[in-house]
mmCIF file of C-alpha atoms in Angstrom:
data_model
loop_
_atom_site.group_PDB
_atom_site.id
_atom_site.type_symbol
_atom_site.label_atom_id
_atom_site.label_comp_id
_atom_site.label_asym_id
_atom_site.label_seq_id
_atom_site.Cartn_x
_atom_site.Cartn_y
_atom_site.Cartn_z
ATOM 1 C CA UNK E 1 0.000 0.000 0.000
ATOM 2 C CA UNK E 2 1.309 3.446 -0.871
ATOM 3 C CA UNK E 3 1.665 6.325 1.582
ATOM 4 C CA UNK E 4 -0.788 8.639 -0.161
ATOM 5 C CA UNK E 5 -3.509 5.998 -0.257
ATOM 6 C CA UNK E 6 -3.162 5.355 3.461
ATOM 7 C CA UNK E 7 -3.173 9.095 4.158
ATOM 8 C CA UNK E 8 -6.537 9.330 2.385
ATOM 9 C CA UNK E 9 -7.857 6.515 4.586
ATOM 10 C CA UNK E 10 -6.791 8.509 7.660
ATOM 11 C CA UNK E 11 -8.568 11.622 6.360
ATOM 12 C CA UNK E 12 -11.800 9.750 5.661
ATOM 13 C CA UNK E 13 -11.842 7.751 8.898
ATOM 14 C CA UNK E 14 -10.946 10.671 11.168
ATOM 15 C CA UNK E 15 -13.234 13.239 9.536
ATOM 16 C CA UNK E 16 -15.701 13.160 12.502
ATOM 17 C CA UNK E 17 -12.912 14.094 14.931
ATOM 18 C CA UNK E 18 -10.335 16.195 13.108
ATOM 19 C CA UNK E 19 -10.161 18.583 10.187
ATOM 20 C CA UNK E 20 -8.027 17.669 7.173
ATOM 21 C CA UNK E 21 -4.957 19.648 8.255
ATOM 22 C CA UNK E 22 -5.000 18.106 11.727
ATOM 23 C CA UNK E 23 -5.349 14.631 10.254
ATOM 24 C CA UNK E 24 -2.448 15.191 7.865
ATOM 25 C CA UNK E 25 -0.324 16.305 10.803
ATOM 26 C CA UNK E 26 -1.312 13.221 12.828
ATOM 27 C CA UNK E 27 -0.553 10.961 9.871
ATOM 28 C CA UNK E 28 2.834 12.624 9.455
ATOM 29 C CA UNK E 29 3.720 12.035 13.111
ATOM 30 C CA UNK E 30 2.636 8.407 12.881
ATOM 31 C CA UNK E 31 4.584 7.885 9.653
ATOM 32 C CA UNK E 32 7.737 9.405 11.155
ATOM 33 C CA UNK E 33 7.428 7.102 14.131
ATOM 34 C CA UNK E 34 6.833 3.917 12.139
ATOM 35 C CA UNK E 35 9.435 4.580 9.421
ATOM 36 C CA UNK E 36 11.876 6.246 11.854
ATOM 37 C CA UNK E 37 12.546 8.976 9.284
ATOM 38 C CA UNK E 38 11.701 12.680 9.511
ATOM 39 C CA UNK E 39 8.555 13.460 7.532
ATOM 40 C CA UNK E 40 10.345 16.025 5.340
ATOM 41 C CA UNK E 41 12.785 13.325 4.220
ATOM 42 C CA UNK E 42 9.916 10.906 3.605
ATOM 43 C CA UNK E 43 8.288 13.467 1.301
ATOM 44 C CA UNK E 44 11.512 13.765 -0.702
ATOM 45 C CA UNK E 45 11.449 10.004 -1.292
ATOM 46 C CA UNK E 46 8.051 10.230 -2.986
ATOM 47 C CA UNK E 47 4.978 8.014 -2.672
ATOM 48 C CA UNK E 48 6.647 4.948 -1.164
ATOM 49 C CA UNK E 49 5.232 1.448 -1.011
ATOM 50 C CA UNK E 50 4.740 0.531 2.636
ATOM 51 C CA UNK E 51 5.442 -2.973 3.884
ATOM 52 C CA UNK E 52 2.649 -5.093 5.330
ATOM 53 C CA UNK E 53 4.038 -4.622 8.857
ATOM 54 C CA UNK E 54 4.285 -0.848 8.428
ATOM 55 C CA UNK E 55 0.689 -0.680 7.198
ATOM 56 C CA UNK E 56 -0.533 -2.725 10.151
ATOM 57 C CA UNK E 57 1.275 -0.454 12.620
ATOM 58 C CA UNK E 58 -0.226 2.622 11.009
ATOM 59 C CA UNK E 59 -3.718 1.088 11.001
ATOM 60 C CA UNK E 60 -3.314 0.381 14.723
ATOM 61 C CA UNK E 61 -2.540 4.076 15.224
ATOM 62 C CA UNK E 62 -5.600 4.966 13.152
ATOM 63 C CA UNK E 63 -7.868 2.748 15.270
ATOM 64 C CA UNK E 64 -6.589 4.383 18.472
ATOM 65 C CA UNK E 65 -7.106 7.844 16.996
ATOM 66 C CA UNK E 66 -10.689 6.939 16.096
ATOM 67 C CA UNK E 67 -11.519 6.374 19.772
ATOM 68 C CA UNK E 68 -10.016 9.748 20.695
ATOM 69 C CA UNK E 69 -6.710 8.614 22.148
ATOM 70 C CA UNK E 70 -4.085 11.371 21.799
ATOM 71 C CA UNK E 71 -1.343 10.684 19.264
ATOM 72 C CA UNK E 72 1.356 11.281 21.891
ATOM 73 C CA UNK E 73 0.029 8.461 24.063
ATOM 74 C CA UNK E 74 -0.352 6.188 21.044
ATOM 75 C CA UNK E 75 3.258 6.746 19.992
ATOM 76 C CA UNK E 76 4.482 6.959 23.576
ATOM 77 C CA UNK E 77 6.370 10.183 23.001
ATOM 78 C CA UNK E 78 6.003 13.940 22.719
ATOM 79 C CA UNK E 79 8.326 16.671 21.463
ATOM 80 C CA UNK E 80 9.133 19.489 23.882
ATOM 81 C CA UNK E 81 11.729 22.259 23.610
ATOM 82 C CA UNK E 82 13.975 20.328 21.227
ATOM 83 C CA UNK E 83 13.851 16.973 23.018
ATOM 84 C CA UNK E 84 11.678 13.891 22.772
ATOM 85 C CA UNK E 85 9.941 12.860 25.996
ATOM 86 C CA UNK E 86 8.384 9.514 26.795
ATOM 87 C CA UNK E 87 4.754 9.942 27.872
ATOM 88 C CA UNK E 88 1.891 7.747 28.986
ATOM 89 C CA UNK E 89 -1.494 8.243 30.642
ATOM 90 C CA UNK E 90 0.212 8.883 34.003
ATOM 91 C CA UNK E 91 1.478 12.281 32.821
ATOM 92 C CA UNK E 92 0.124 15.283 30.957
ATOM 93 C CA UNK E 93 1.112 15.752 27.337
ATOM 94 C CA UNK E 94 3.585 18.686 27.187
ATOM 95 C CA UNK E 95 2.077 21.820 25.615
ATOM 96 C CA UNK E 96 3.596 24.568 23.444
ATOM 97 C CA UNK E 97 2.457 27.169 25.998
ATOM 98 C CA UNK E 98 4.666 25.489 28.585
ATOM 99 C CA UNK E 99 7.593 25.752 26.165
ATOM 100 C CA UNK E 100 7.055 29.517 26.299
ATOM 101 C CA UNK E 101 7.355 29.445 30.086
ATOM 102 C CA UNK E 102 10.570 27.413 29.880
ATOM 103 C CA UNK E 103 11.948 29.786 27.246
ATOM 104 C CA UNK E 104 11.207 32.764 29.478
ATOM 105 C CA UNK E 105 13.090 31.236 32.405
ATOM 106 C CA UNK E 106 16.072 30.256 30.258
ATOM 107 C CA UNK E 107 16.398 33.687 28.658
ATOM 108 C CA UNK E 108 16.113 35.437 32.032
ATOM 109 C CA UNK E 109 18.852 33.274 33.565
ATOM 110 C CA UNK E 110 21.344 32.773 30.728
ATOM 111 C CA UNK E 111 23.386 35.856 31.732
ATOM 112 C CA UNK E 112 24.254 34.086 35.014
ATOM 113 C CA UNK E 113 25.193 30.754 33.419
ATOM 114 C CA UNK E 114 28.531 30.608 35.259
ATOM 115 C CA UNK E 115 26.937 31.074 38.677
ATOM 116 C CA UNK E 116 25.861 27.935 40.525
ATOM 117 C CA UNK E 117 22.188 28.159 41.442
ATOM 118 C CA UNK E 118 19.312 26.042 42.691
ATOM 119 C CA UNK E 119 15.937 25.491 41.010
ATOM 120 C CA UNK E 120 12.818 23.681 42.158
ATOM 121 C CA UNK E 121 10.052 22.550 39.818
ATOM 122 C CA UNK E 122 6.720 21.692 41.433
ATOM 123 C CA UNK E 123 4.525 19.252 39.521
ATOM 124 C CA UNK E 124 7.019 17.047 37.655
ATOM 125 C CA UNK E 125 4.723 15.199 35.240
ATOM 126 C CA UNK E 126 6.815 13.920 32.332
ATOM 127 C CA UNK E 127 9.732 15.992 33.603
ATOM 128 C CA UNK E 128 9.562 18.314 30.596
ATOM 129 C CA UNK E 129 10.035 21.546 32.568
ATOM 130 C CA UNK E 130 12.908 20.568 34.906
ATOM 131 C CA UNK E 131 14.705 18.507 32.250
ATOM 132 C CA UNK E 132 14.543 21.245 29.602
ATOM 133 C CA UNK E 133 15.737 23.808 32.144
ATOM 134 C CA UNK E 134 18.624 21.639 33.333
ATOM 135 C CA UNK E 135 19.651 20.894 29.743
ATOM 136 C CA UNK E 136 19.870 24.582 28.854
ATOM 137 C CA UNK E 137 20.932 25.918 32.269
ATOM 138 C CA UNK E 138 23.507 23.335 33.386
ATOM 139 C CA UNK E 139 24.725 25.587 36.192
ATOM 140 C CA UNK E 140 21.440 24.988 38.042
ATOM 141 C CA UNK E 141 21.057 22.162 40.525
ATOM 142 C CA UNK E 142 17.490 21.090 39.742
ATOM 143 C CA UNK E 143 14.958 19.349 41.987
ATOM 144 C CA UNK E 144 11.390 18.430 41.097
ATOM 145 C CA UNK E 145 8.361 17.402 43.163
ATOM 146 C CA UNK E 146 5.308 15.380 42.202
ATOM 147 C CA UNK E 147 2.619 13.644 44.228
ATOM 148 C CA UNK E 148 2.448 10.805 41.688
ATOM 149 C CA UNK E 149 5.023 8.036 41.877
ATOM 150 C CA UNK E 150 3.982 6.903 38.399
ATOM 151 C CA UNK E 151 4.702 10.355 36.989
ATOM 152 C CA UNK E 152 8.104 10.446 38.658
ATOM 153 C CA UNK E 153 8.938 7.055 37.139
ATOM 154 C CA UNK E 154 8.292 8.504 33.671
ATOM 155 C CA UNK E 155 10.326 11.625 34.452
ATOM 156 C CA UNK E 156 13.275 9.560 35.721
ATOM 157 C CA UNK E 157 13.311 7.673 32.406
ATOM 158 C CA UNK E 158 13.272 10.939 30.474
ATOM 159 C CA UNK E 159 16.071 12.484 32.509
ATOM 160 C CA UNK E 160 18.273 9.449 31.891
ATOM 161 C CA UNK E 161 17.465 9.376 28.167
ATOM 162 C CA UNK E 162 18.169 13.092 27.706
ATOM 163 C CA UNK E 163 21.256 12.933 29.898
ATOM 164 C CA UNK E 164 20.559 15.326 32.754
ATOM 165 C CA UNK E 165 20.609 14.881 36.505
ATOM 166 C CA UNK E 166 17.485 15.848 38.437
ATOM 167 C CA UNK E 167 16.634 15.213 42.087
ATOM 168 C CA UNK E 168 13.070 13.873 41.925
ATOM 169 C CA UNK E 169 10.974 13.952 45.100
ATOM 170 C CA UNK E 170 7.654 12.200 45.606
ATOM 171 C CA UNK E 171 5.647 14.598 47.784
ATOM 172 C CA UNK E 172 2.422 16.586 48.026
ATOM 173 C CA UNK E 173 3.215 20.298 47.819
ATOM 174 C CA UNK E 174 0.110 21.049 49.881
ATOM 175 C CA UNK E 175 1.947 19.602 52.873
ATOM 176 C CA UNK E 176 5.597 19.710 51.817
ATOM 177 C CA UNK E 177 8.258 21.424 53.899
ATOM 178 C CA UNK E 178 11.972 21.870 53.281
ATOM 179 C CA UNK E 179 14.861 23.911 54.663
ATOM 180 C CA UNK E 180 16.506 24.105 51.237
ATOM 181 C CA UNK E 181 16.737 27.518 49.576
ATOM 182 C CA UNK E 182 16.358 28.076 45.832
ATOM 183 C CA UNK E 183 17.108 30.821 43.350
ATOM 184 C CA UNK E 184 14.172 29.848 41.129
ATOM 185 C CA UNK E 185 10.906 28.022 41.774
ATOM 186 C CA UNK E 186 8.648 27.138 38.853
ATOM 187 C CA UNK E 187 5.315 25.371 38.664
ATOM 188 C CA UNK E 188 2.611 24.431 36.206
ATOM 189 C CA UNK E 189 0.130 23.145 38.800
ATOM 190 C CA UNK E 190 -3.456 21.947 38.306
ATOM 191 C CA UNK E 191 -5.555 25.020 37.503
ATOM 192 C CA UNK E 192 -8.568 24.060 35.389
ATOM 193 C CA UNK E 193 -11.879 24.507 37.186
ATOM 194 C CA UNK E 194 -14.550 21.842 36.873
ATOM 195 C CA UNK E 195 -16.814 24.416 35.215
ATOM 196 C CA UNK E 196 -14.304 24.703 32.347
ATOM 197 C CA UNK E 197 -14.554 21.037 31.354
ATOM 198 C CA UNK E 198 -17.195 21.916 28.753
ATOM 199 C CA UNK E 199 -14.513 23.864 26.813
ATOM 200 C CA UNK E 200 -12.098 20.951 26.663
ATOM 201 C CA UNK E 201 -11.564 18.364 23.951
ATOM 202 C CA UNK E 202 -13.057 14.972 24.793
ATOM 203 C CA UNK E 203 -9.745 13.177 24.283
ATOM 204 C CA UNK E 204 -8.148 15.290 27.040
ATOM 205 C CA UNK E 205 -10.975 14.573 29.479
ATOM 206 C CA UNK E 206 -10.962 10.867 28.710
ATOM 207 C CA UNK E 207 -7.237 10.145 28.623
ATOM 208 C CA UNK E 208 -5.123 12.716 30.489
ATOM 209 C CA UNK E 209 -4.680 12.475 34.293
ATOM 210 C CA UNK E 210 -7.324 14.558 36.081
ATOM 211 C CA UNK E 211 -5.077 14.804 39.150
ATOM 212 C CA UNK E 212 -2.747 17.037 37.130
ATOM 213 C CA UNK E 213 -5.505 19.091 35.497
ATOM 214 C CA UNK E 214 -8.407 20.009 37.742
ATOM 215 C CA UNK E 215 -9.149 22.010 40.872
ATOM 216 C CA UNK E 216 -12.390 22.712 42.705
ATOM 217 C CA UNK E 217 -14.480 25.605 41.438
ATOM 218 C CA UNK E 218 -14.632 27.126 44.931
ATOM 219 C CA UNK E 219 -10.833 27.109 45.470
ATOM 220 C CA UNK E 220 -9.140 27.307 42.046
ATOM 221 C CA UNK E 221 -5.930 28.885 43.342
ATOM 222 C CA UNK E 222 -5.312 26.312 46.059
ATOM 223 C CA UNK E 223 -1.964 25.233 44.590
ATOM 224 C CA UNK E 224 -0.844 28.785 43.814
ATOM 225 C CA UNK E 225 -1.545 29.762 47.397
ATOM 226 C CA UNK E 226 0.457 26.825 48.794
ATOM 227 C CA UNK E 227 3.347 27.229 46.345
ATOM 228 C CA UNK E 228 3.558 30.982 46.896
ATOM 229 C CA UNK E 229 3.694 30.430 50.656
ATOM 230 C CA UNK E 230 6.415 27.808 50.188
ATOM 231 C CA UNK E 231 8.327 30.084 47.823
ATOM 232 C CA UNK E 232 8.155 32.998 50.239
ATOM 233 C CA UNK E 233 10.046 30.873 52.760
ATOM 234 C CA UNK E 234 12.289 28.887 50.447
ATOM 235 C CA UNK E 235 13.417 31.397 47.826
ATOM 236 C CA UNK E 236 16.703 33.193 48.368
ATOM 237 C CA UNK E 237 16.844 36.997 48.400
ATOM 238 C CA UNK E 238 15.812 38.272 44.947
ATOM 239 C CA UNK E 239 14.691 34.745 44.064
ATOM 240 C CA UNK E 240 12.254 34.237 41.203
ATOM 241 C CA UNK E 241 8.893 32.466 41.170
ATOM 242 C CA UNK E 242 7.375 31.438 37.827
ATOM 243 C CA UNK E 243 3.900 30.041 37.213
ATOM 244 C CA UNK E 244 1.881 28.809 34.293
ATOM 245 C CA UNK E 245 -1.659 29.972 35.056
ATOM 246 C CA UNK E 246 -5.321 29.698 34.172
ATOM 247 C CA UNK E 247 -6.011 32.247 31.418
ATOM 248 C CA UNK E 248 -9.198 33.356 33.211
ATOM 249 C CA UNK E 249 -7.515 33.932 36.585
ATOM 250 C CA UNK E 250 -4.569 36.173 35.751
ATOM 251 C CA UNK E 251 -5.776 39.125 37.808
ATOM 252 C CA UNK E 252 -6.660 36.912 40.773
ATOM 253 C CA UNK E 253 -3.254 35.211 40.687
ATOM 254 C CA UNK E 254 -1.466 38.570 40.592
ATOM 255 C CA UNK E 255 -3.500 39.750 43.586
ATOM 256 C CA UNK E 256 -2.647 36.557 45.478
ATOM 257 C CA UNK E 257 1.066 37.140 44.908
ATOM 258 C CA UNK E 258 0.791 40.773 45.992
ATOM 259 C CA UNK E 259 -0.964 39.687 49.174
ATOM 260 C CA UNK E 260 1.873 37.224 49.862
ATOM 261 C CA UNK E 261 4.387 40.071 49.621
ATOM 262 C CA UNK E 262 5.946 39.364 46.220
ATOM 263 C CA UNK E 263 7.402 42.179 44.133
ATOM 264 C CA UNK E 264 8.093 42.926 40.442
ATOM 265 C CA UNK E 265 5.126 40.827 39.332
ATOM 266 C CA UNK E 266 4.892 40.357 35.557
ATOM 267 C CA UNK E 267 1.828 38.847 33.880
ATOM 268 C CA UNK E 268 2.670 37.591 30.385
ATOM 269 C CA UNK E 269 0.466 36.459 27.506
ATOM 270 C CA UNK E 270 1.129 33.323 25.462
ATOM 271 C CA UNK E 271 1.313 32.990 21.664
ATOM 272 C CA UNK E 272 -2.497 33.051 21.513
ATOM 273 C CA UNK E 273 -2.778 36.322 23.435
ATOM 274 C CA UNK E 274 -4.020 34.643 26.623
ATOM 275 C CA UNK E 275 -2.785 35.433 30.133
ATOM 276 C CA UNK E 276 -0.674 32.331 30.718
ATOM 277 C CA UNK E 277 2.506 33.069 32.720
ATOM 278 C CA UNK E 278 3.535 35.011 35.775
ATOM 279 C CA UNK E 279 6.898 35.925 37.215
ATOM 280 C CA UNK E 280 7.418 37.393 40.673
ATOM 281 C CA UNK E 281 10.305 38.102 43.022
ATOM 282 C CA UNK E 282 10.624 37.941 46.774
#
């Protein structure tokens, strides 16, 4: 079977779930994974004949896509800030908006690359944030906390594969205490209110871990409150706190940080023009 013919099958079968451009992108990712060749190189080779085994693997991907399973979980990997991360249903799929947060932190701290510093990530997940930061800011000693042992197991694998050293800690930040001081604390905690579920794609609701996504409607900033309190105690003088935030709660998150005594608070929009990131200093 030729590539183009199978691509058309993907487009027809996935029409109820995805538009044509999305389907072509999904097919390209699947083809890269199965052939182990970058899609741009595959295109240069023309309309190849696929082997029986390759076709069967791609049809298996198609069947999983038809039930709404995210392509990253099907392939077992996701691209984030220039690296490939192993992912499964125990961790969130890394998002481009989070890459923007990582990029912000890296650019703000590159001038001090020769100075040894400490960084704590709260909410490890796949390890995408702490691993990307350690890779690009090797002068930082990086620790990362997550309540989920399964998530930490995935992150440990990713750190080893990418070749960075992270101190992973299984703990609940809502009750975590430490005497260690850090120069930077960063977190992308759960922040989606239950009332916002109606805006979300069904495949996210069905497959991604709710523990890492949702908070109660009546206390949506519960993690920001706890992390800010922890940061107030555990950041060094002039230390930096970075958050990814709920786009609807930017003002409320800024007010929370002001009430905790943080200074130089910056609310930043993401590539879509949504309030998505905050930086503050002690």
